[in-house]
Amino acid sequence: MLKVKNIFVTINTKFGKVPVIKDVSFHLNEGEVLAILGESGCGKTVLCKSIIGILPKNAKIEKGEILLDDKNLINCEEKSMQKIRGKDISMIFQDPMTSLNPSLSVGKQIMEAVLKNKKVNKKDAKNITLDLMKQVGFENPSERFNQYPHEFSGGMRQRSVIACALALGPRILIADEPTTALDATLQLQILDLLLEIKKNTGISILFITHDLGVVSKIADRVAVMYAGKIIETGTLKEIFSDSRHPYTWGLLDSLPSLHTDKLYSIPGNPPAIWQTHKGDAFAVRNPYALKIDYEKEPPMFKISDTHYAATWLLHENAPFIQRGKL
């Protein structure tokens, strides 16, 4: 349904033109959840904004393709993209409070999207809106329709944003860390809601997160990002049970465990976007790094038809490494 091929994105900064997305490729199948996983600053949000065409003015897609049904979105004029947003691809963001207009009732904000894009009168648009609010878990949508965002809890605000995103029946939903601002109980409720929506509508979801617990709950496939590149991709089972990249090992080791009171973290910090490096960007944090890691960037090695990883440890001449704590 969606194919991203070898895209490069740069941002103009005080340090000059800086590459933030570097030769990224992936695909999203119909009716699946693909999780893009990585630490803050690895380029996840920039990648998603590239897809939907809402990059800031100082950012630019230098090359590559973003194909929706074989139509390259990079070549689309803004008017064409406006027709694609909402109808084909919708996006929800981290903080629902900044996504909603505080001066309009929640019902009117959802109805606004319906009226702008569907040929219906206000009465029918309101009925569609009430139905959407019911779909996302509002028990009394008629009462909630006239309430304002500040009257809602964080979870209810996020449900409102999801309703806005679903107003035009998109085929793809991009969810940019939609549970980060919520407590654990509300996180589970929103994840269950998204899975229910996927089941009922067949929508495809591109889910952005840094939380492996969330990934295990919602994803069918996982793409792990580091320093603007996808460094491992595979099915949920492959990533959790048979990961091959040392960075993925570190993320998995960072999960809290009932068997120990110690919390592990990957040593060091991700490189700043303006920092240049030779070889593998993760080499300086990787105790398993080989000499070649400091000299040459690793290609994607095939592990199975669905599992790939960019690490020199998979080269036929590399020494065998037993996975352990970094």
Coordinates of C-alpha atoms in Angstrom, one line a residue:
M1 CA 0.0 0.0 0.0
L2 CA 2.8 2.4 1.0
K3 CA 6.4 2.2 -0.2
V4 CA 9.2 4.5 1.0
K5 CA 12.3 4.1 -1.2
N6 CA 15.7 5.5 -0.4
I7 CA 14.6 8.9 0.9
F8 CA 17.1 11.5 2.1
V9 CA 15.9 14.5 4.2
T10 CA 18.0 17.5 5.1
I11 CA 17.4 20.4 7.5
N12 CA 19.0 23.8 7.2
T13 CA 20.5 24.7 10.6
K14 CA 23.1 27.1 12.0
F15 CA 25.6 24.3 11.3
G16 CA 24.6 24.2 7.6
K17 CA 22.5 21.7 5.7
V18 CA 22.3 18.6 8.0
P19 CA 21.0 15.1 6.8
V20 CA 18.4 13.8 9.3
I21 CA 16.9 10.9 7.2
K22 CA 19.6 8.9 5.4
D23 CA 18.6 6.4 2.7
V24 CA 15.5 5.0 4.4
S25 CA 13.3 2.4 2.8
F26 CA 10.4 0.4 4.1
H27 CA 6.9 -0.7 3.1
L28 CA 3.5 -0.8 4.8
N29 CA 1.1 -3.6 4.0
E30 CA -2.7 -3.4 3.9
G31 CA -4.3 -3.9 7.3
E32 CA -1.0 -4.2 9.3
V33 CA 0.7 -2.2 12.1
L34 CA 4.3 -1.3 11.4
A35 CA 6.1 0.2 14.4
I36 CA 9.0 2.6 13.8
L37 CA 11.1 2.2 17.0
G38 CA 14.0 4.3 18.3
E39 CA 15.3 6.8 20.8
S40 CA 14.4 10.4 20.7
G41 CA 16.2 12.3 18.0
C42 CA 16.6 9.4 15.6
G43 CA 14.4 10.9 12.9
K44 CA 11.1 9.1 13.4
T45 CA 8.8 12.1 13.4
V46 CA 10.7 13.8 10.5
L47 CA 10.2 10.6 8.5
C48 CA 6.4 10.6 9.1
K49 CA 6.1 14.3 8.3
S50 CA 7.9 13.6 5.1
I51 CA 5.3 11.0 4.1
I52 CA 2.3 13.3 4.7
G53 CA 4.0 16.4 3.3
I54 CA 4.1 18.6 6.4
L55 CA 7.9 19.2 6.8
P56 CA 8.9 22.5 8.3
K57 CA 10.1 25.1 5.8
N58 CA 13.8 24.5 6.6
A59 CA 13.5 20.8 5.8
K60 CA 13.6 19.2 2.3
I61 CA 13.4 15.8 0.8
E62 CA 16.5 15.7 -1.3
K63 CA 15.8 12.4 -3.2
G64 CA 13.9 9.2 -3.0
E65 CA 10.3 8.1 -3.5
I66 CA 7.2 7.9 -1.3
L67 CA 4.7 5.7 -3.3
L68 CA 1.1 5.5 -2.4
D69 CA -0.5 3.1 -4.9
D70 CA 2.5 3.7 -7.1
K71 CA 1.9 7.5 -7.0
N72 CA 5.0 9.4 -5.9
L73 CA 3.8 11.8 -3.2
I74 CA 7.1 13.8 -3.4
N75 CA 6.1 15.1 -6.8
C76 CA 2.6 16.1 -5.7
E77 CA 1.6 19.8 -5.5
E78 CA 0.2 21.1 -2.3
K79 CA -3.4 21.0 -3.6
S80 CA -3.1 17.4 -4.5
M81 CA -1.6 16.6 -1.0
Q82 CA -4.5 18.3 0.6
K83 CA -6.8 15.8 -1.0
I84 CA -4.6 12.9 0.1
R85 CA -4.4 14.1 3.7
G86 CA -7.4 12.8 5.6
K87 CA -8.9 10.8 2.8
D88 CA -5.9 8.5 2.2
I89 CA -3.5 9.2 5.1
S90 CA -4.2 10.8 8.4
M91 CA -1.9 11.6 11.3
I92 CA -2.3 11.9 15.1
F93 CA 0.4 13.5 17.3
Q94 CA 1.9 13.1 20.7
D95 CA 0.1 15.7 22.7
P96 CA -3.7 15.9 22.0
M97 CA -4.0 19.2 23.8
T98 CA -1.9 21.0 21.2
S99 CA -3.8 19.2 18.4
L100 CA -7.2 20.6 19.4
N101 CA -8.5 24.1 19.2
P102 CA -9.3 25.3 22.7
S103 CA -11.9 27.8 21.5
L104 CA -14.1 25.2 19.7
S105 CA -16.1 22.4 21.1
V106 CA -14.7 18.9 20.4
G107 CA -17.8 17.9 18.4
K108 CA -17.5 21.0 16.1
Q109 CA -13.8 20.2 15.4
I110 CA -14.5 16.7 14.3
M111 CA -17.5 17.9 12.3
E112 CA -15.4 20.5 10.6
A113 CA -13.4 17.8 8.8
V114 CA -16.6 16.0 7.7
L115 CA -18.1 19.2 6.3
K116 CA -15.0 20.3 4.5
N117 CA -14.5 17.0 2.7
K118 CA -17.9 15.4 2.4
K119 CA -20.9 16.6 0.5
V120 CA -23.3 16.5 3.4
N121 CA -25.5 19.0 5.3
K122 CA -24.8 20.0 8.9
K123 CA -27.4 17.6 10.3
D124 CA -25.9 14.6 8.5
A125 CA -22.4 15.8 9.4
K126 CA -23.3 16.0 13.1
N127 CA -24.8 12.4 12.9
I128 CA -21.5 11.2 11.3
T129 CA -19.6 13.0 14.0
L130 CA -21.6 11.4 16.8
D131 CA -21.1 8.0 15.3
L132 CA -17.4 8.6 15.1
M133 CA -17.3 9.7 18.8
K134 CA -19.1 6.5 19.7
Q135 CA -16.6 4.4 17.6
V136 CA -13.7 5.8 19.6
G137 CA -15.3 5.1 22.9
F138 CA -17.4 8.1 24.0
E139 CA -20.3 6.6 26.0
N140 CA -22.5 9.7 25.7
P141 CA -21.4 11.5 22.5
S142 CA -24.4 13.8 22.4
E143 CA -23.4 15.4 25.7
R144 CA -19.7 15.4 24.9
F145 CA -20.2 17.0 21.5
N146 CA -20.6 20.5 23.0
Q147 CA -17.8 20.2 25.5
Y148 CA -14.4 21.8 25.1
P149 CA -10.9 20.2 25.2
H150 CA -10.1 21.5 28.7
E151 CA -13.1 19.6 30.0
F152 CA -11.7 16.3 28.8
S153 CA -9.1 14.0 30.4
G154 CA -5.9 13.2 28.4
G155 CA -7.4 9.9 27.2
M156 CA -10.6 11.5 26.1
R157 CA -8.7 14.2 24.2
Q158 CA -6.6 11.6 22.4
R159 CA -9.9 9.8 21.5
S160 CA -11.1 13.1 20.1
V161 CA -8.0 13.5 18.0
I162 CA -8.3 9.9 16.7
A163 CA -12.0 10.7 15.8
C164 CA -10.8 13.7 13.8
A165 CA -8.2 11.6 12.0
L166 CA -10.8 8.9 11.1
A167 CA -13.4 11.4 9.9
L168 CA -12.8 10.8 6.2
G169 CA -12.1 7.1 6.4
P170 CA -8.4 7.0 5.6
R171 CA -6.6 3.9 4.5
I172 CA -3.4 4.7 6.5
L173 CA -3.1 6.2 10.0
I174 CA 0.2 7.6 11.1
A175 CA 0.3 7.6 14.9
D176 CA 3.3 9.7 16.3
E177 CA 3.8 8.5 19.9
P178 CA 0.0 8.9 20.7
T179 CA 0.3 7.3 24.1
T180 CA 3.5 9.1 25.4
A181 CA 1.6 11.8 27.3
L182 CA -0.8 9.3 29.0
D183 CA -0.5 7.1 32.1
A184 CA -0.2 3.3 31.8
T185 CA -3.9 2.6 32.1
L186 CA -4.9 5.1 29.4
Q187 CA -2.1 3.9 27.2
L188 CA -3.6 0.4 27.1
Q189 CA -7.0 1.8 26.4
I190 CA -5.8 3.8 23.4
L191 CA -3.8 0.8 22.1
D192 CA -6.8 -1.4 22.4
L193 CA -8.9 1.2 20.6
L194 CA -6.5 1.4 17.7
L195 CA -6.4 -2.4 17.4
E196 CA -10.2 -2.5 17.4
I197 CA -10.4 0.2 14.7
K198 CA -7.9 -1.8 12.6
K199 CA -9.9 -4.9 13.0
N200 CA -13.2 -3.2 12.1
T201 CA -12.0 -1.0 9.2
G202 CA -8.9 -2.8 7.8
I203 CA -6.9 0.4 8.2
S204 CA -3.0 0.3 8.1
I205 CA -1.2 1.9 10.9
L206 CA 2.3 3.4 11.0
F207 CA 3.0 3.6 14.7
I208 CA 5.9 5.8 16.0
T209 CA 7.3 5.0 19.4
H210 CA 10.3 4.6 21.6
D211 CA 8.5 2.2 23.9
L212 CA 9.2 -1.5 23.4
G213 CA 6.2 -2.4 25.7
V214 CA 3.9 -0.5 23.3
V215 CA 5.5 -2.2 20.3
S216 CA 4.9 -5.7 21.8
K217 CA 1.2 -4.8 22.3
I218 CA 0.3 -3.4 18.9
A219 CA 2.9 -4.2 16.1
D220 CA 2.9 -6.8 13.4
R221 CA 6.3 -5.7 12.1
V222 CA 9.0 -3.5 13.5
A223 CA 11.6 -1.1 11.9
V224 CA 14.3 0.0 14.3
M225 CA 15.8 3.5 13.6
Y226 CA 19.1 4.9 14.7
A227 CA 20.7 8.2 13.7
G228 CA 18.4 8.7 10.7
K229 CA 18.6 5.2 9.3
I230 CA 16.6 2.0 9.7
I231 CA 19.2 -0.5 11.1
E232 CA 17.0 -3.6 11.6
T233 CA 13.5 -4.6 10.4
G234 CA 11.5 -7.8 10.9
T235 CA 8.3 -9.3 12.3
L236 CA 7.5 -8.7 15.9
K237 CA 8.6 -12.2 16.8
E238 CA 11.9 -11.8 14.9
I239 CA 12.8 -8.5 16.6
F240 CA 11.9 -9.7 20.1
S241 CA 13.2 -13.3 19.9
D242 CA 16.0 -13.2 17.3
S243 CA 17.2 -9.6 16.9
R244 CA 20.7 -9.3 15.4
H245 CA 21.7 -5.6 15.7
P246 CA 23.6 -4.7 19.0
Y247 CA 21.4 -1.5 19.2
T248 CA 18.2 -3.6 19.2
W249 CA 19.8 -5.8 21.9
G250 CA 20.4 -2.7 24.0
L251 CA 16.8 -1.6 23.6
L252 CA 15.5 -5.0 24.6
D253 CA 17.9 -5.1 27.6
S254 CA 16.5 -1.7 28.7
L255 CA 13.0 -3.2 29.3
P256 CA 12.3 -3.4 33.1
S257 CA 12.2 -6.9 34.4
L258 CA 10.5 -8.5 37.4
H259 CA 13.7 -10.7 37.9
T260 CA 16.0 -7.8 38.8
D261 CA 15.8 -4.4 40.5
K262 CA 18.5 -3.0 38.2
L263 CA 17.6 -0.8 35.3
Y264 CA 19.9 -1.1 32.3
S265 CA 20.6 1.7 29.7
I266 CA 22.6 1.8 26.6
P267 CA 26.0 3.5 27.3
G268 CA 26.6 6.9 25.7
N269 CA 24.2 9.1 23.8
P270 CA 23.0 9.1 20.2
P271 CA 24.9 11.4 17.9
A272 CA 23.6 15.0 17.5
I273 CA 22.2 15.6 14.0
W274 CA 25.0 17.9 13.1
Q275 CA 27.7 15.4 14.0
T276 CA 29.4 13.6 11.1
H277 CA 30.9 10.2 11.5
K278 CA 32.7 7.6 9.5
G279 CA 31.4 4.0 9.4
D280 CA 28.6 2.8 11.6
A281 CA 27.0 5.6 13.7
F282 CA 26.4 3.1 16.6
A283 CA 30.1 2.0 16.7
V284 CA 31.2 4.3 19.5
R285 CA 28.4 2.9 21.8
N286 CA 28.9 -0.7 20.7
P287 CA 31.3 -2.9 22.7
Y288 CA 31.0 -5.5 19.9
A289 CA 32.2 -3.1 17.2
L290 CA 34.7 -4.4 14.7
K291 CA 37.5 -2.4 13.1
I292 CA 35.4 -2.1 9.9
D293 CA 32.6 -0.5 11.9
Y294 CA 34.8 2.7 12.3
E295 CA 35.7 2.7 8.6
K296 CA 32.7 1.6 6.6
E297 CA 28.9 1.8 7.0
P298 CA 27.4 -1.7 7.0
P299 CA 24.8 -2.7 4.4
M300 CA 21.5 -4.4 5.2
F301 CA 22.2 -8.2 5.6
K302 CA 19.3 -10.6 4.9
I303 CA 18.5 -13.0 7.7
S304 CA 15.2 -14.2 6.3
D305 CA 12.6 -12.9 3.7
T306 CA 11.2 -10.6 6.4
H307 CA 14.2 -9.9 8.6
Y308 CA 17.2 -7.7 7.8
A309 CA 19.8 -5.9 9.9
A310 CA 22.7 -3.5 9.1
T311 CA 25.6 -4.8 11.2
W312 CA 29.0 -6.1 10.2
L313 CA 28.5 -8.9 12.7
L314 CA 26.4 -10.6 10.1
H315 CA 29.2 -10.7 7.5
E316 CA 30.4 -14.2 6.7
N317 CA 33.9 -13.3 8.0
A318 CA 32.8 -11.7 11.2
P319 CA 33.5 -13.5 14.5
F320 CA 30.6 -15.2 16.3
I321 CA 29.2 -13.0 19.1
Q322 CA 27.0 -14.4 21.9
R323 CA 24.4 -11.8 22.7
G324 CA 24.8 -10.3 26.2
K325 CA 24.3 -7.1 28.1
L326 CA 26.0 -4.1 26.4

